[in-house]
């Protein structure tokens, strides 16, 4: 049985690794990214590059998107050279971007009205999860479409959970980001405290990551903080975008989330110091 043809729009830090997994699984993958040179390793491996999103999706059965901001999602789907301008009937679009739930619903509504199918499927796990093919994927949309695409999700994800109707994946990702936001403060402050107390931080990690304080951020980003490695697995600028979305949604629900507000305040200060392109673990720099 012939495998589906896939188009992938946006091959940044995480998207590039996902496309590598799809190519390794012998899928034909058409790609579009604004800067072609950044996709050289994918092209060398067999990905087919196109100069617009519309061209990339022309023959695709399934389209994945992973771009930066909700405005980018809007443009890449609804723009003049966007996905919906050249998508085949019955094709499935899957937005892996962390974006607004209302936009996920808009895409799903448009898809339904034009004989397409749509899922919102934001991911968690950062560059490490993308490289290892172990991403958590939170999916909203029709259950039958989720079931159809599950074997492909399993190519690059490990914890793949159907959350409900369109927008539910994005709402779940907001829960994820809210939990991470305050956890990052805890990780940074624990390491700063340990260093000030004269402890060996690697030895500290051996104790605390195996106990009740354990978390993905502590185990994976704690060591980067200790080395002052600020390379982006996930950009501060994108984390701030997520926090803004979560705070906007919380306001609509009448919720006050002081922990999230504090985390956003600290990261805003880092951006003011020119650190928007750094990884989220650069929060440790706040405590310099």
mmCIF file of C-alpha atoms in Angstrom:
data_model
loop_
_atom_site.group_PDB
_atom_site.id
_atom_site.type_symbol
_atom_site.label_atom_id
_atom_site.label_comp_id
_atom_site.label_asym_id
_atom_site.label_seq_id
_atom_site.Cartn_x
_atom_site.Cartn_y
_atom_site.Cartn_z
ATOM 1 C CA UNK A 1 0.000 0.000 0.000
ATOM 2 C CA UNK A 2 1.418 3.367 -1.041
ATOM 3 C CA UNK A 3 2.209 5.701 1.840
ATOM 4 C CA UNK A 4 0.592 9.107 2.059
ATOM 5 C CA UNK A 5 2.365 12.099 0.547
ATOM 6 C CA UNK A 6 3.178 14.654 3.224
ATOM 7 C CA UNK A 7 3.802 18.389 3.057
ATOM 8 C CA UNK A 8 5.536 20.062 5.985
ATOM 9 C CA UNK A 9 5.421 23.840 6.359
ATOM 10 C CA UNK A 10 8.019 25.313 8.714
ATOM 11 C CA UNK A 11 11.269 23.447 9.320
ATOM 12 C CA UNK A 12 12.721 25.258 12.314
ATOM 13 C CA UNK A 13 14.465 23.755 15.331
ATOM 14 C CA UNK A 14 11.766 21.162 15.972
ATOM 15 C CA UNK A 15 10.203 20.898 12.518
ATOM 16 C CA UNK A 16 13.478 19.873 10.958
ATOM 17 C CA UNK A 17 13.834 16.894 13.295
ATOM 18 C CA UNK A 18 10.235 15.823 12.672
ATOM 19 C CA UNK A 19 10.805 15.870 8.914
ATOM 20 C CA UNK A 20 13.937 13.745 9.375
ATOM 21 C CA UNK A 21 11.812 11.127 11.155
ATOM 22 C CA UNK A 22 9.212 11.191 8.366
ATOM 23 C CA UNK A 23 11.905 10.747 5.725
ATOM 24 C CA UNK A 24 13.450 7.885 7.703
ATOM 25 C CA UNK A 25 10.000 6.278 7.709
ATOM 26 C CA UNK A 26 10.050 6.431 3.895
ATOM 27 C CA UNK A 27 7.380 9.099 3.442
ATOM 28 C CA UNK A 28 7.595 11.440 0.463
ATOM 29 C CA UNK A 29 7.865 14.866 2.079
ATOM 30 C CA UNK A 30 7.424 18.237 0.384
ATOM 31 C CA UNK A 31 8.611 21.194 2.438
ATOM 32 C CA UNK A 32 8.353 24.950 2.538
ATOM 33 C CA UNK A 33 10.340 27.208 4.779
ATOM 34 C CA UNK A 34 11.099 30.881 4.274
ATOM 35 C CA UNK A 35 14.853 30.347 4.052
ATOM 36 C CA UNK A 36 15.673 27.438 1.743
ATOM 37 C CA UNK A 37 19.276 27.161 2.947
ATOM 38 C CA UNK A 38 18.054 26.231 6.431
ATOM 39 C CA UNK A 39 16.504 23.107 4.933
ATOM 40 C CA UNK A 40 19.647 21.912 3.107
ATOM 41 C CA UNK A 41 20.076 18.834 5.304
ATOM 42 C CA UNK A 42 16.475 17.811 4.580
ATOM 43 C CA UNK A 43 16.818 18.397 0.855
ATOM 44 C CA UNK A 44 20.021 16.332 0.829
ATOM 45 C CA UNK A 45 18.051 13.540 2.510
ATOM 46 C CA UNK A 46 15.297 13.592 -0.103
ATOM 47 C CA UNK A 47 12.793 16.257 0.946
ATOM 48 C CA UNK A 48 11.395 18.304 -1.943
ATOM 49 C CA UNK A 49 11.570 22.061 -1.359
ATOM 50 C CA UNK A 50 9.013 24.518 -2.760
ATOM 51 C CA UNK A 51 9.050 28.297 -2.916
ATOM 52 C CA UNK A 52 5.533 28.724 -1.459
ATOM 53 C CA UNK A 53 3.289 26.836 0.915
ATOM 54 C CA UNK A 54 0.699 26.520 -1.857
ATOM 55 C CA UNK A 55 3.167 24.731 -4.117
ATOM 56 C CA UNK A 56 4.296 22.412 -1.330
ATOM 57 C CA UNK A 57 0.772 21.163 -0.558
ATOM 58 C CA UNK A 58 -0.386 20.691 -4.150
ATOM 59 C CA UNK A 59 -0.090 16.889 -4.170
ATOM 60 C CA UNK A 60 -0.176 16.271 -0.412
ATOM 61 C CA UNK A 61 -2.553 13.935 1.373
ATOM 62 C CA UNK A 62 -1.487 15.326 4.749
ATOM 63 C CA UNK A 63 -0.106 18.768 5.591
ATOM 64 C CA UNK A 64 1.742 19.531 8.817
ATOM 65 C CA UNK A 65 2.433 23.111 9.847
ATOM 66 C CA UNK A 66 4.844 24.266 12.531
ATOM 67 C CA UNK A 67 5.419 28.001 12.388
ATOM 68 C CA UNK A 68 6.037 30.736 14.942
ATOM 69 C CA UNK A 69 3.027 32.843 15.867
ATOM 70 C CA UNK A 70 -0.763 32.810 15.387
ATOM 71 C CA UNK A 71 -0.320 35.492 12.707
ATOM 72 C CA UNK A 72 2.027 33.100 10.859
ATOM 73 C CA UNK A 73 -0.539 30.306 11.159
ATOM 74 C CA UNK A 74 -3.240 32.588 9.765
ATOM 75 C CA UNK A 75 -1.054 33.615 6.829
ATOM 76 C CA UNK A 76 0.181 30.126 5.993
ATOM 77 C CA UNK A 77 -3.382 28.773 5.843
ATOM 78 C CA UNK A 78 -5.433 31.669 4.494
ATOM 79 C CA UNK A 79 -2.868 33.801 2.608
ATOM 80 C CA UNK A 80 -2.828 34.216 -1.183
ATOM 81 C CA UNK A 81 -0.053 31.627 -1.520
ATOM 82 C CA UNK A 82 -1.163 29.678 1.539
ATOM 83 C CA UNK A 83 -2.300 26.126 2.079
ATOM 84 C CA UNK A 84 -6.012 26.558 1.436
ATOM 85 C CA UNK A 85 -5.355 28.161 -1.948
ATOM 86 C CA UNK A 86 -4.063 24.890 -3.433
ATOM 87 C CA UNK A 87 -5.114 22.012 -1.188
ATOM 88 C CA UNK A 88 -6.584 18.814 -2.636
ATOM 89 C CA UNK A 89 -10.062 17.779 -1.519
ATOM 90 C CA UNK A 90 -10.124 15.308 1.388
ATOM 91 C CA UNK A 91 -6.575 16.278 2.423
ATOM 92 C CA UNK A 92 -5.871 16.598 6.153
ATOM 93 C CA UNK A 93 -4.176 19.638 7.690
ATOM 94 C CA UNK A 94 -2.496 19.318 11.086
ATOM 95 C CA UNK A 95 -1.228 22.387 12.912
ATOM 96 C CA UNK A 96 1.603 21.469 15.291
ATOM 97 C CA UNK A 97 2.162 25.127 16.200
ATOM 98 C CA UNK A 98 1.208 26.269 19.679
ATOM 99 C CA UNK A 99 -1.476 28.755 18.726
ATOM 100 C CA UNK A 100 -4.834 30.199 19.730
ATOM 101 C CA UNK A 101 -7.732 27.796 20.331
ATOM 102 C CA UNK A 102 -10.046 30.167 18.457
ATOM 103 C CA UNK A 103 -7.781 29.986 15.400
ATOM 104 C CA UNK A 104 -7.755 26.191 15.561
ATOM 105 C CA UNK A 105 -11.557 26.283 15.470
ATOM 106 C CA UNK A 106 -11.502 28.712 12.530
ATOM 107 C CA UNK A 107 -9.218 26.400 10.533
ATOM 108 C CA UNK A 108 -11.380 23.375 11.375
ATOM 109 C CA UNK A 109 -14.561 25.218 10.374
ATOM 110 C CA UNK A 110 -13.094 26.326 7.044
ATOM 111 C CA UNK A 111 -11.769 22.829 6.379
ATOM 112 C CA UNK A 112 -15.170 21.285 7.072
ATOM 113 C CA UNK A 113 -16.907 23.715 4.720
ATOM 114 C CA UNK A 114 -14.429 22.992 1.875
ATOM 115 C CA UNK A 115 -14.146 19.188 2.051
ATOM 116 C CA UNK A 116 -10.859 19.160 3.953
ATOM 117 C CA UNK A 117 -10.123 17.733 7.389
ATOM 118 C CA UNK A 118 -8.240 19.471 10.206
ATOM 119 C CA UNK A 119 -6.569 18.702 13.526
ATOM 120 C CA UNK A 120 -4.846 20.985 16.020
ATOM 121 C CA UNK A 121 -1.955 19.023 17.480
ATOM 122 C CA UNK A 122 0.541 21.134 19.434
ATOM 123 C CA UNK A 123 3.534 19.269 20.800
ATOM 124 C CA UNK A 124 5.742 19.315 23.880
ATOM 125 C CA UNK A 125 9.230 17.974 24.456
ATOM 126 C CA UNK A 126 11.429 20.635 22.880
ATOM 127 C CA UNK A 127 14.349 20.012 20.576
ATOM 128 C CA UNK A 128 15.346 16.902 22.525
ATOM 129 C CA UNK A 129 11.929 15.302 22.143
ATOM 130 C CA UNK A 130 11.847 16.191 18.452
ATOM 131 C CA UNK A 131 15.307 14.715 17.861
ATOM 132 C CA UNK A 132 14.461 11.519 19.743
ATOM 133 C CA UNK A 133 10.986 11.130 18.262
ATOM 134 C CA UNK A 134 9.442 11.195 21.735
ATOM 135 C CA UNK A 135 7.252 14.293 21.572
ATOM 136 C CA UNK A 136 4.003 14.554 23.498
ATOM 137 C CA UNK A 137 1.221 15.398 21.046
ATOM 138 C CA UNK A 138 -2.104 16.891 22.212
ATOM 139 C CA UNK A 139 -4.773 16.545 19.548
ATOM 140 C CA UNK A 140 -8.081 18.289 18.927
ATOM 141 C CA UNK A 141 -10.529 17.646 16.097
ATOM 142 C CA UNK A 142 -12.588 14.745 14.810
ATOM 143 C CA UNK A 143 -11.741 11.435 16.506
ATOM 144 C CA UNK A 144 -11.929 9.520 13.209
ATOM 145 C CA UNK A 145 -9.278 11.800 11.682
ATOM 146 C CA UNK A 146 -7.083 11.362 14.752
ATOM 147 C CA UNK A 147 -7.365 7.586 14.412
ATOM 148 C CA UNK A 148 -6.451 7.843 10.731
ATOM 149 C CA UNK A 149 -3.276 9.817 11.445
ATOM 150 C CA UNK A 150 -2.159 8.021 14.605
ATOM 151 C CA UNK A 151 0.435 5.835 12.783
ATOM 152 C CA UNK A 152 2.074 8.982 11.403
ATOM 153 C CA UNK A 153 2.028 10.742 14.780
ATOM 154 C CA UNK A 154 3.805 7.683 16.174
ATOM 155 C CA UNK A 155 6.714 8.302 13.789
ATOM 156 C CA UNK A 156 7.782 11.373 15.785
ATOM 157 C CA UNK A 157 5.746 11.219 18.991
ATOM 158 C CA UNK A 158 5.451 8.932 21.987
ATOM 159 C CA UNK A 159 2.698 10.257 24.248
ATOM 160 C CA UNK A 160 -0.126 10.924 21.786
ATOM 161 C CA UNK A 161 -3.479 11.776 23.349
ATOM 162 C CA UNK A 162 -6.794 12.728 21.757
ATOM 163 C CA UNK A 163 -8.204 15.634 23.774
ATOM 164 C CA UNK A 164 -11.558 16.387 22.119
ATOM 165 C CA UNK A 165 -13.089 18.714 19.554
ATOM 166 C CA UNK A 166 -11.252 21.381 17.546
ATOM 167 C CA UNK A 167 -9.282 23.695 19.845
ATOM 168 C CA UNK A 168 -8.962 21.119 22.636
ATOM 169 C CA UNK A 169 -5.370 20.357 21.645
ATOM 170 C CA UNK A 170 -4.450 24.027 21.926
ATOM 171 C CA UNK A 171 -6.201 24.399 25.282
ATOM 172 C CA UNK A 172 -4.287 21.355 26.560
ATOM 173 C CA UNK A 173 -1.021 22.900 25.377
ATOM 174 C CA UNK A 174 -1.883 26.011 27.391
ATOM 175 C CA UNK A 175 -2.178 23.767 30.477
ATOM 176 C CA UNK A 176 1.250 22.384 29.586
ATOM 177 C CA UNK A 177 2.832 25.826 29.229
ATOM 178 C CA UNK A 178 1.263 27.103 32.442
ATOM 179 C CA UNK A 179 2.770 24.161 34.328
ATOM 180 C CA UNK A 180 6.185 24.729 32.738
ATOM 181 C CA UNK A 181 6.191 28.490 33.348
ATOM 182 C CA UNK A 182 6.265 28.303 37.131
ATOM 183 C CA UNK A 183 8.333 25.102 37.125
ATOM 184 C CA UNK A 184 11.118 26.936 35.278
ATOM 185 C CA UNK A 185 11.269 29.471 38.098
ATOM 186 C CA UNK A 186 11.552 26.634 40.596
ATOM 187 C CA UNK A 187 14.345 24.924 38.660
ATOM 188 C CA UNK A 188 16.351 28.134 38.315
ATOM 189 C CA UNK A 189 15.934 29.151 41.948
ATOM 190 C CA UNK A 190 16.831 25.674 43.221
ATOM 191 C CA UNK A 191 20.092 25.742 41.259
ATOM 192 C CA UNK A 192 20.918 29.293 42.302
ATOM 193 C CA UNK A 193 20.290 28.367 45.939
ATOM 194 C CA UNK A 194 22.412 25.195 45.663
ATOM 195 C CA UNK A 195 25.309 27.079 44.139
ATOM 196 C CA UNK A 196 25.151 29.795 46.798
ATOM 197 C CA UNK A 197 25.173 27.092 49.480
ATOM 198 C CA UNK A 198 28.419 25.725 48.045
ATOM 199 C CA UNK A 199 26.946 22.437 46.821
ATOM 200 C CA UNK A 200 28.024 20.442 43.784
ATOM 201 C CA UNK A 201 25.045 20.983 41.489
ATOM 202 C CA UNK A 202 25.450 17.730 39.558
ATOM 203 C CA UNK A 203 25.269 15.849 42.850
ATOM 204 C CA UNK A 204 22.243 17.930 43.882
ATOM 205 C CA UNK A 205 20.474 16.956 40.659
ATOM 206 C CA UNK A 206 21.078 13.254 41.348
ATOM 207 C CA UNK A 207 19.069 13.602 44.528
ATOM 208 C CA UNK A 208 16.277 15.980 43.650
ATOM 209 C CA UNK A 209 15.396 14.885 40.106
ATOM 210 C CA UNK A 210 14.584 11.389 41.378
ATOM 211 C CA UNK A 211 12.243 12.630 44.098
ATOM 212 C CA UNK A 212 9.098 14.705 44.354
ATOM 213 C CA UNK A 213 10.841 17.691 42.739
ATOM 214 C CA UNK A 214 11.534 15.734 39.557
ATOM 215 C CA UNK A 215 10.382 17.198 36.230
ATOM 216 C CA UNK A 216 11.327 17.211 32.563
ATOM 217 C CA UNK A 217 12.615 20.761 32.920
ATOM 218 C CA UNK A 218 14.791 19.887 35.900
ATOM 219 C CA UNK A 219 16.364 16.849 34.208
ATOM 220 C CA UNK A 220 16.787 18.293 30.710
ATOM 221 C CA UNK A 221 17.156 22.039 31.182
ATOM 222 C CA UNK A 222 18.757 22.048 34.634
ATOM 223 C CA UNK A 223 22.076 20.772 33.211
ATOM 224 C CA UNK A 224 21.944 23.433 30.495
ATOM 225 C CA UNK A 225 21.396 26.094 33.132
ATOM 226 C CA UNK A 226 24.400 24.804 35.066
ATOM 227 C CA UNK A 227 26.588 25.072 31.952
ATOM 228 C CA UNK A 228 25.137 28.470 31.045
ATOM 229 C CA UNK A 229 24.165 26.888 27.724
ATOM 230 C CA UNK A 230 21.521 29.245 26.362
ATOM 231 C CA UNK A 231 21.147 27.716 22.889
ATOM 232 C CA UNK A 232 17.479 27.498 21.924
ATOM 233 C CA UNK A 233 15.693 24.204 22.143
ATOM 234 C CA UNK A 234 12.655 26.422 22.567
ATOM 235 C CA UNK A 235 12.975 30.182 22.077
ATOM 236 C CA UNK A 236 12.106 32.626 24.838
ATOM 237 C CA UNK A 237 10.184 34.694 22.272
ATOM 238 C CA UNK A 238 7.958 31.706 21.472
ATOM 239 C CA UNK A 239 7.450 30.844 25.144
ATOM 240 C CA UNK A 240 6.313 34.412 25.766
ATOM 241 C CA UNK A 241 3.869 34.075 22.874
ATOM 242 C CA UNK A 242 2.424 30.981 24.548
ATOM 243 C CA UNK A 243 2.153 32.704 27.907
ATOM 244 C CA UNK A 244 0.350 35.652 26.318
ATOM 245 C CA UNK A 245 -2.178 33.287 24.740
ATOM 246 C CA UNK A 246 -2.704 31.474 28.057
ATOM 247 C CA UNK A 247 -3.209 34.742 29.943
ATOM 248 C CA UNK A 248 -5.676 35.984 27.312
ATOM 249 C CA UNK A 249 -7.642 32.735 27.547
ATOM 250 C CA UNK A 250 -7.545 32.855 31.345
ATOM 251 C CA UNK A 251 -8.920 36.389 31.297
ATOM 252 C CA UNK A 252 -11.814 35.263 29.092
ATOM 253 C CA UNK A 253 -12.539 32.536 31.657
ATOM 254 C CA UNK A 254 -12.320 34.961 34.584
ATOM 255 C CA UNK A 255 -9.205 33.262 35.965
ATOM 256 C CA UNK A 256 -6.320 34.956 37.782
ATOM 257 C CA UNK A 257 -3.035 33.052 37.352
ATOM 258 C CA UNK A 258 -0.360 34.881 39.423
ATOM 259 C CA UNK A 259 2.328 32.239 38.849
ATOM 260 C CA UNK A 260 2.003 32.576 35.089
ATOM 261 C CA UNK A 261 2.005 36.359 35.353
ATOM 262 C CA UNK A 262 5.245 36.275 37.362
ATOM 263 C CA UNK A 263 6.965 33.949 34.893
ATOM 264 C CA UNK A 264 5.981 36.184 31.983
ATOM 265 C CA UNK A 265 7.310 39.232 33.861
ATOM 266 C CA UNK A 266 10.724 37.576 34.362
ATOM 267 C CA UNK A 267 10.995 36.498 30.735
ATOM 268 C CA UNK A 268 9.889 39.956 29.560
ATOM 269 C CA UNK A 269 12.867 41.367 31.458
ATOM 270 C CA UNK A 270 15.220 38.956 29.669
ATOM 271 C CA UNK A 271 13.793 40.036 26.309
ATOM 272 C CA UNK A 272 14.462 43.650 27.272
ATOM 273 C CA UNK A 273 18.091 42.577 27.756
ATOM 274 C CA UNK A 274 18.223 41.203 24.189
ATOM 275 C CA UNK A 275 17.665 37.518 24.985
ATOM 276 C CA UNK A 276 14.530 36.790 22.916
ATOM 277 C CA UNK A 277 16.436 34.319 20.699
ATOM 278 C CA UNK A 278 17.862 32.370 23.644
ATOM 279 C CA UNK A 279 16.449 29.109 24.970
ATOM 280 C CA UNK A 280 13.980 29.171 27.859
ATOM 281 C CA UNK A 281 16.657 27.798 30.225
ATOM 282 C CA UNK A 282 18.305 31.241 29.978
ATOM 283 C CA UNK A 283 15.936 32.206 32.807
ATOM 284 C CA UNK A 284 18.876 31.421 35.089
ATOM 285 C CA UNK A 285 20.444 34.673 33.839
ATOM 286 C CA UNK A 286 17.753 36.625 35.688
ATOM 287 C CA UNK A 287 19.453 35.628 38.936
ATOM 288 C CA UNK A 288 22.910 36.868 37.962
#
